[in-house]
mmCIF file of C-alpha atoms in Angstrom:
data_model
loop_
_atom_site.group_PDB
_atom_site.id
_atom_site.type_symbol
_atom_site.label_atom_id
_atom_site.label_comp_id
_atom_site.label_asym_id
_atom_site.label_seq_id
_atom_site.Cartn_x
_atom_site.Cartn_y
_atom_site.Cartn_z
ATOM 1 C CA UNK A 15 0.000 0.000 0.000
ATOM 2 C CA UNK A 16 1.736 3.708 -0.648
ATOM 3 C CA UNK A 17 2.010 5.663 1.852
ATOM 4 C CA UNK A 18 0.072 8.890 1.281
ATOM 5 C CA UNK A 19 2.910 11.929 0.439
ATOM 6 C CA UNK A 20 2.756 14.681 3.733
ATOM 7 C CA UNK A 21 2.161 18.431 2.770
ATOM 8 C CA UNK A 22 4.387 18.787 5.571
ATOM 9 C CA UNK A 23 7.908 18.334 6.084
ATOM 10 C CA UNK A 24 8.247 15.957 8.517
ATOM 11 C CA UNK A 25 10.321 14.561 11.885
ATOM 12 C CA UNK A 26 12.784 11.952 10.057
ATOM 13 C CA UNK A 27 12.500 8.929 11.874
ATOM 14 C CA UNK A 28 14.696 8.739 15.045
ATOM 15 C CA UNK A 29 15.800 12.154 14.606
ATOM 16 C CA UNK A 30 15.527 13.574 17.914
ATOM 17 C CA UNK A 31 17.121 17.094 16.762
ATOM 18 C CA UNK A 32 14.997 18.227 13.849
ATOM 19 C CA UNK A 33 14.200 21.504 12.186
ATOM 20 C CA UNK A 34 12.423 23.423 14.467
ATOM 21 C CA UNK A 35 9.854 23.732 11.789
ATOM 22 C CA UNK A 36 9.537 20.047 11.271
ATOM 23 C CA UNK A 37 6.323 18.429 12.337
ATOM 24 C CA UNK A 38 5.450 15.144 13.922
ATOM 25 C CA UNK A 39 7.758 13.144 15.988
ATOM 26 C CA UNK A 40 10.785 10.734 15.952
ATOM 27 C CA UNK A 41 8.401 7.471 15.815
ATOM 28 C CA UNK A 42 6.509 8.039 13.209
ATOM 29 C CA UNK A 43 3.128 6.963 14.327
ATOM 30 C CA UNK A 44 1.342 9.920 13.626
ATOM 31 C CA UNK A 45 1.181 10.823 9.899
ATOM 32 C CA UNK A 46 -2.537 10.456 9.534
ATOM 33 C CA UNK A 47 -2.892 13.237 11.954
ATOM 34 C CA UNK A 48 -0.092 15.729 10.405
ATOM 35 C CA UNK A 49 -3.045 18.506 10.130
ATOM 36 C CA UNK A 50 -2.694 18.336 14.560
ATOM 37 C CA UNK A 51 0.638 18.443 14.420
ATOM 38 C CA UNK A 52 0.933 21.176 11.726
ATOM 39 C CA UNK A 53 -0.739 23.336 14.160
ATOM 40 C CA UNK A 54 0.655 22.332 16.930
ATOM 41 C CA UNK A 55 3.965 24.177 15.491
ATOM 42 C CA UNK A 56 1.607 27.144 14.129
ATOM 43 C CA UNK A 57 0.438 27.675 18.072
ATOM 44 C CA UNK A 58 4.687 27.843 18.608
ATOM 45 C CA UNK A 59 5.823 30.220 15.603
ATOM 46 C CA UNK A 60 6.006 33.542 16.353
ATOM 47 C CA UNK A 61 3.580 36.313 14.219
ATOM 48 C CA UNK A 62 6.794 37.486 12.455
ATOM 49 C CA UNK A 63 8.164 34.226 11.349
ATOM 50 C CA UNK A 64 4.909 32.906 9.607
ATOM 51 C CA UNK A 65 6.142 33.544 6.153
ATOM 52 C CA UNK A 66 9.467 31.708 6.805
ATOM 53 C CA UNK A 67 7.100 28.797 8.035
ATOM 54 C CA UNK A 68 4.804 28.570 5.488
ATOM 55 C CA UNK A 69 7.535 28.965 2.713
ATOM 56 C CA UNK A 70 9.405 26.069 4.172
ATOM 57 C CA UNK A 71 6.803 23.150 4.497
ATOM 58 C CA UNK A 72 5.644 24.453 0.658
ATOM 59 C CA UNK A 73 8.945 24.087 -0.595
ATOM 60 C CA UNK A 74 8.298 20.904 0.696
ATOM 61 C CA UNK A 75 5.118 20.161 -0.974
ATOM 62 C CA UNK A 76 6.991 21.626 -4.250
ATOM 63 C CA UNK A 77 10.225 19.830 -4.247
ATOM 64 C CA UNK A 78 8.525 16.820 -3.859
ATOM 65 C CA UNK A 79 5.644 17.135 -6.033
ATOM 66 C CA UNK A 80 3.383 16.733 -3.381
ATOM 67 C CA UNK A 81 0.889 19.460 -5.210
ATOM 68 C CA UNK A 82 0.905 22.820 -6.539
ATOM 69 C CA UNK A 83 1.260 26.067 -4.787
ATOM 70 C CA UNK A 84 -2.085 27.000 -4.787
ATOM 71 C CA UNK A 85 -3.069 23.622 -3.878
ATOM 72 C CA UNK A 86 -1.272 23.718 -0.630
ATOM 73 C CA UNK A 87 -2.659 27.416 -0.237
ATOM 74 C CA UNK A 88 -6.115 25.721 -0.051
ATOM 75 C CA UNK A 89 -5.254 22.790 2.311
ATOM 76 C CA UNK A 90 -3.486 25.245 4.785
ATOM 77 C CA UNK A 91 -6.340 27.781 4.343
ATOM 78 C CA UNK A 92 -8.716 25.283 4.943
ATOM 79 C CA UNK A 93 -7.066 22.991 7.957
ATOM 80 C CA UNK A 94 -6.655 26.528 9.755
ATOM 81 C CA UNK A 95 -9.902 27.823 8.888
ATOM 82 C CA UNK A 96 -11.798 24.490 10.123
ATOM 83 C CA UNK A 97 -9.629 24.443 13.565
ATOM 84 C CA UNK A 98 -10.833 28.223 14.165
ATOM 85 C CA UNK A 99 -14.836 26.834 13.871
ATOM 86 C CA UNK A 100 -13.937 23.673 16.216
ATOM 87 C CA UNK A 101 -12.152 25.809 18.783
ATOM 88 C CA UNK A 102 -15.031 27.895 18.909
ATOM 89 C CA UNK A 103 -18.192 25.503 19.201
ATOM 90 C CA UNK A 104 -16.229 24.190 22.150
ATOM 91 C CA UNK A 105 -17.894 24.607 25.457
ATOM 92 C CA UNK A 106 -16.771 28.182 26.820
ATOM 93 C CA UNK A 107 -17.670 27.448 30.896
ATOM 94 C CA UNK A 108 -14.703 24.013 29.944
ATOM 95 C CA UNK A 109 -11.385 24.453 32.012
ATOM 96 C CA UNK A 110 -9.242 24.111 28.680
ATOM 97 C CA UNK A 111 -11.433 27.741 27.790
ATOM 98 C CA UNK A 112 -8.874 29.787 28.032
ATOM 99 C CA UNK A 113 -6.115 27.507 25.866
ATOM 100 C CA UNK A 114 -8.497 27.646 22.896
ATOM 101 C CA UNK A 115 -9.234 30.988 23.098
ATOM 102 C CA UNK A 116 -5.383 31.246 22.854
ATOM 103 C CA UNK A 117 -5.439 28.981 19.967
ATOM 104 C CA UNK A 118 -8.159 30.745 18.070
ATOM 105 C CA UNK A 119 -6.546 33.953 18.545
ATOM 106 C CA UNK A 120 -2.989 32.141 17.006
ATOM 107 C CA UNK A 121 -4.984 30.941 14.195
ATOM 108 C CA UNK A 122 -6.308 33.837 13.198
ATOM 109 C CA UNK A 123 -3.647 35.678 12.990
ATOM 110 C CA UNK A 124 -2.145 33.021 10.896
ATOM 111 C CA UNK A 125 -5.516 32.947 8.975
ATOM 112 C CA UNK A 126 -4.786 36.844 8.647
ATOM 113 C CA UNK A 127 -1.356 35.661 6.522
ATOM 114 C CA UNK A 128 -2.489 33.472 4.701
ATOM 115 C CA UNK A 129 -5.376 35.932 3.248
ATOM 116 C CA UNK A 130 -2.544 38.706 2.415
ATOM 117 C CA UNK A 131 -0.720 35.837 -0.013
ATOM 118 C CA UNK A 132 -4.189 34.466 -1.557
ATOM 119 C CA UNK A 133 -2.855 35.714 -5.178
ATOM 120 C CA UNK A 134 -5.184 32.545 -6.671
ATOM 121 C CA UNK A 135 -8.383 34.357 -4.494
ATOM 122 C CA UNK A 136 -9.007 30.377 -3.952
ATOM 123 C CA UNK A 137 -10.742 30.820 -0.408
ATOM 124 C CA UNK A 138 -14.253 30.949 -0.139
ATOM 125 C CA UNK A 139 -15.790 33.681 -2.884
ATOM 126 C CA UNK A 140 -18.230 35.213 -0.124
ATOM 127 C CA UNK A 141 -14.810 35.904 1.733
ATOM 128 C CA UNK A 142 -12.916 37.140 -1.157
ATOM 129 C CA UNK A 143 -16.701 39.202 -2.359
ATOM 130 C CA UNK A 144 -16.676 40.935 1.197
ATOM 131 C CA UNK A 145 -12.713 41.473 1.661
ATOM 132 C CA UNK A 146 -12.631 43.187 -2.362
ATOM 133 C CA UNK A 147 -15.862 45.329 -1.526
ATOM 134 C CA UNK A 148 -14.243 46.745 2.060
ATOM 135 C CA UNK A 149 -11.061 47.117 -0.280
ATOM 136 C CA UNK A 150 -13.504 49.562 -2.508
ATOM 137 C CA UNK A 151 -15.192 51.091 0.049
ATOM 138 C CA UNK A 152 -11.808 52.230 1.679
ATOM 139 C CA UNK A 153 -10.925 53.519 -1.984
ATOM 140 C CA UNK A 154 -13.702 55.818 -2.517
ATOM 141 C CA UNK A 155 -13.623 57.392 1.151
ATOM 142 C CA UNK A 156 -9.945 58.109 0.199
ATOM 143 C CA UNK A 157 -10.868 59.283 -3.505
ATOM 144 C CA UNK A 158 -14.043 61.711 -1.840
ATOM 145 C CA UNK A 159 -11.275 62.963 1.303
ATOM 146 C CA UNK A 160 -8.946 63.914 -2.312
ATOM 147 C CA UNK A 161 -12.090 65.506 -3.809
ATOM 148 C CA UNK A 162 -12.610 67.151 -0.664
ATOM 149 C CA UNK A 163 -8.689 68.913 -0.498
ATOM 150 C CA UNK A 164 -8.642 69.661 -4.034
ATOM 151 C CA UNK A 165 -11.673 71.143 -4.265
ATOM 152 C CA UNK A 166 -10.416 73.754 -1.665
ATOM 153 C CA UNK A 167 -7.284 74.025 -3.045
ATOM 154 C CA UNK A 168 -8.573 75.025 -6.470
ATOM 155 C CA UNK A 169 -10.039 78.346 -4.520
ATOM 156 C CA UNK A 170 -6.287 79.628 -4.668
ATOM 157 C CA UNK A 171 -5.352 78.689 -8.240
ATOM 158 C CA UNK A 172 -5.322 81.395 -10.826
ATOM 159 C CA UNK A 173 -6.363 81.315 -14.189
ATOM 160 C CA UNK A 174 -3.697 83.476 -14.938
ATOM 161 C CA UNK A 175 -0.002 84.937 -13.377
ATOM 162 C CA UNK A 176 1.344 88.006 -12.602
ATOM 163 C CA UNK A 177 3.325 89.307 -15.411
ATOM 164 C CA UNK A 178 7.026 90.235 -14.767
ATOM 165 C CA UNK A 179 8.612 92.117 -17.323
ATOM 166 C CA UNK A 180 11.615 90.500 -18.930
ATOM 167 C CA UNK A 181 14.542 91.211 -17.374
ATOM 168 C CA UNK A 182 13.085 92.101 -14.229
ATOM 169 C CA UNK A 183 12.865 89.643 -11.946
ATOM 170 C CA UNK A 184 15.510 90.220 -10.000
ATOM 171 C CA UNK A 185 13.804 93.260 -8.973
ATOM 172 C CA UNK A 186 10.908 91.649 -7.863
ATOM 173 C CA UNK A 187 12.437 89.369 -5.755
ATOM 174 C CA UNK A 188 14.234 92.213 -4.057
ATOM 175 C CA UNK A 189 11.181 93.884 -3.621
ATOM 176 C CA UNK A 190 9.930 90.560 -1.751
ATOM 177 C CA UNK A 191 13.536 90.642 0.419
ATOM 178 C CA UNK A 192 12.989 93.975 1.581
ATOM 179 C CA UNK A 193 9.350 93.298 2.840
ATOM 180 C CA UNK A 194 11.265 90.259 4.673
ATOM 181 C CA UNK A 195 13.157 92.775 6.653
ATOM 182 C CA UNK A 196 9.843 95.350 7.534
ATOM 183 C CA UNK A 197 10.160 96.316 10.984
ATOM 184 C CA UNK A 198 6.848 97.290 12.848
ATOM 185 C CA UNK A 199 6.900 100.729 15.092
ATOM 186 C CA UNK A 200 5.730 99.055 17.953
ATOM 187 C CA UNK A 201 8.904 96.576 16.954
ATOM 188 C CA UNK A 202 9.263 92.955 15.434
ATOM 189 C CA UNK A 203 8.956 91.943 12.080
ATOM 190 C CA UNK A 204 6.110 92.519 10.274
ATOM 191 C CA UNK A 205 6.156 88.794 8.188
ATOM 192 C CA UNK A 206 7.435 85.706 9.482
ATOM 193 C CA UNK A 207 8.049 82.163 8.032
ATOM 194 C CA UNK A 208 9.834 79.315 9.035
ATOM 195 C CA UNK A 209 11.283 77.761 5.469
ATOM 196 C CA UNK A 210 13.375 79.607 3.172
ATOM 197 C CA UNK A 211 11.267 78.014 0.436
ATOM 198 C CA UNK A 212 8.149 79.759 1.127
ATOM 199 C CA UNK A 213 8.708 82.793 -1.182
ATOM 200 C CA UNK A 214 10.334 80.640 -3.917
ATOM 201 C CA UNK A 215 7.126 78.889 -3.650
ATOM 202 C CA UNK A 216 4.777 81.559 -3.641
ATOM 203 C CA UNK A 217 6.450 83.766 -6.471
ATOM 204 C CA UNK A 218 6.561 80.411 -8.628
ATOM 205 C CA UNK A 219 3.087 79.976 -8.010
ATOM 206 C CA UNK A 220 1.412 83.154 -8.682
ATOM 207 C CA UNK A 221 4.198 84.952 -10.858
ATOM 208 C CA UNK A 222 5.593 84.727 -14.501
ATOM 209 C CA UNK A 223 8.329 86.121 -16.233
ATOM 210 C CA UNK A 224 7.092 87.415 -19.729
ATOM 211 C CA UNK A 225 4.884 84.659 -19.758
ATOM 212 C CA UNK A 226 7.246 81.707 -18.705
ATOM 213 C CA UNK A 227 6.904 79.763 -15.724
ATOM 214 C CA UNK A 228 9.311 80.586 -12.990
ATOM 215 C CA UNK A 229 11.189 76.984 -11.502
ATOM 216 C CA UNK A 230 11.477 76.702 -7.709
ATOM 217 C CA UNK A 231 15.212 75.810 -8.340
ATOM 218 C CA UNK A 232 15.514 78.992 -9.801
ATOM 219 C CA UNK A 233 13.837 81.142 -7.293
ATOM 220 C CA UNK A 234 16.063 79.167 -4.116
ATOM 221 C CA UNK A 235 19.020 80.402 -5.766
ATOM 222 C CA UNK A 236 17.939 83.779 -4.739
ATOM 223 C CA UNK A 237 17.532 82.422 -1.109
ATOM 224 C CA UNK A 238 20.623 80.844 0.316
ATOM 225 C CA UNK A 239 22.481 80.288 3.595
ATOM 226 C CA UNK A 240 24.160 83.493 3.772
ATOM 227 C CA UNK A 241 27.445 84.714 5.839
ATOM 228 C CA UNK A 242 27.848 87.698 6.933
ATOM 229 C CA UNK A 243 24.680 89.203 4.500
ATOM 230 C CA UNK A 244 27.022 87.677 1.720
ATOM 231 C CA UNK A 245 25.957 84.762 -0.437
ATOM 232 C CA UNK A 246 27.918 81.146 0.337
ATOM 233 C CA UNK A 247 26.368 80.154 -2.826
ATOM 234 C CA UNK A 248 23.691 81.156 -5.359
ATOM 235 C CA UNK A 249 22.079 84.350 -6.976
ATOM 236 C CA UNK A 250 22.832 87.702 -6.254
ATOM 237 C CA UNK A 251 21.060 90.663 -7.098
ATOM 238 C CA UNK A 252 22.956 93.249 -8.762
ATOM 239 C CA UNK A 253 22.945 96.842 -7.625
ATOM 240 C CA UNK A 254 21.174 97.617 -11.691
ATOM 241 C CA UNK A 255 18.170 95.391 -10.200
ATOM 242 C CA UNK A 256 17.749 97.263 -7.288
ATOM 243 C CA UNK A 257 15.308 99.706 -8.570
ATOM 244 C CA UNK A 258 13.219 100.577 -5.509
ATOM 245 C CA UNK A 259 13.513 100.703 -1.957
ATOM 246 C CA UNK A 260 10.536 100.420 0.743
ATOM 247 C CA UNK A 261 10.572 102.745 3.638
ATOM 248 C CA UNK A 262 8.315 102.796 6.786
ATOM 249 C CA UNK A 263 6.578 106.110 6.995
ATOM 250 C CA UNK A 264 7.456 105.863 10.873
ATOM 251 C CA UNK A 265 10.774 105.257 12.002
ATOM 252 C CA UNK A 266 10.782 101.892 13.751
ATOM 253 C CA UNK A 267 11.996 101.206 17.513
ATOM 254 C CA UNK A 268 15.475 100.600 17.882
#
């Protein structure tokens, strides 16, 4: 009579220092019952190690032609899945209550696994139905919360930019670095910001020169690390640029 091929990669016989992922025992009396003992070691492995242990009893299965890979999918799915409804119909008032509950909760986790690698959607279609439609649902709350921001973003686009003339943006974007420096009379500056790349941003945004977008990149050049209120790196402005100057019509506290 042949002796039915294991999905699982056994205890050898007499080997009394297996793999710890091995199932069974050294007697081998116990290969009808290899779907106990299979999760017997699932009850052991820890929640980050289930993907090395499933991996290495299916290259098992493979390397031996025991079945395919979705084949064993189904058997493990289904061995786990029908332990998690036995566990439960047991009597909850038993003393062994709170092992199973243990075991349930170890088995679901597992089960939890096992549905993340279901590529072949070979479990149950009322499972796969349910687990697809939460899947949308979770979709279209995230594509309405999108709507939602873009719609009030839109409120600060502009159909059109501010026209710089050619040649002169450089003396916009001193016009911008002296409003940097306003001082209030009552003291303080008037503007504050926390990222050099907020004007870049905003003069990008809402400004072109002669009708050409302005890059980011180009603006940041402008605003650099500076030593000593001289330029380490980047874009100067020329004293030809400097075309107008912004005074306070109060003289500021010193």
């Amino acid at each position: 009579m042949e002796i039915k091929k294991s999905f699982f990669k056994p205890n050898k016989l007499f080997d009394f220092s297996p793999h710890p992922y091995d199932i069974g025992n050294p007697f081998g009396f116990w290969h009808k019952y290899e779907d106990n003992h299979f999760l017997k070691k699932v009850y052991k492995v820890n929640e980050d190690d289930f993907d090395l242990f499933y991996k290495y009893h299916l290259s098992y299965s493979l390397n031996n032609d025991v079945c395919t890979e979705e084949v064993f999918f189904i058997k493990v799915w289904e061995i786990v899945n029908d332990r998690i409804k036995h566990l439960k119909a047991k009597d909850p008032y038993s003393s062994s209550h709170g092992r199973y509950v243990f075991w349930i909760e170890k088995l679901q986790q597992f089960q939890k696994y096992l549905n993340c690698i279901d590529q072949w959607n070979a479990r149950p279609s009322h499972l796969v139905i349910a687990e697809k439609e939460e899947i949308i649902q979770k979709q279209k709350q995230e594509i309405e919360a999108l709507q939602a921001r873009w719609d009030n973003v839109k409120g600060y686009e502009v159909s059109q930019k501010i026209w710089i003339k050619q040649g002169y943006l450089p003396t916009v974007i001193d016009l911008f670095k002296q409003i940097e420096k306003l001082e209030l009379p009552s003291g303080g500056n008037l503007l504050k910001y926390d990222h050099q790349v907020a004007y870049p941003r905003m003069i990008s945004k809402y400004f072109a020169h002669a009708g050409n977008e302005i890059l980011v990149e180009t603006l940041r050049n402008y605003y650099v690390v500076k030593k000593d209120d001289i330029p380490v790196k980047g874009t100067s402005i020329h004293s030809e640029h400097k075309l107008f100057k912004i005074v306070p019509i109060k003289e500021t506290k010193k």
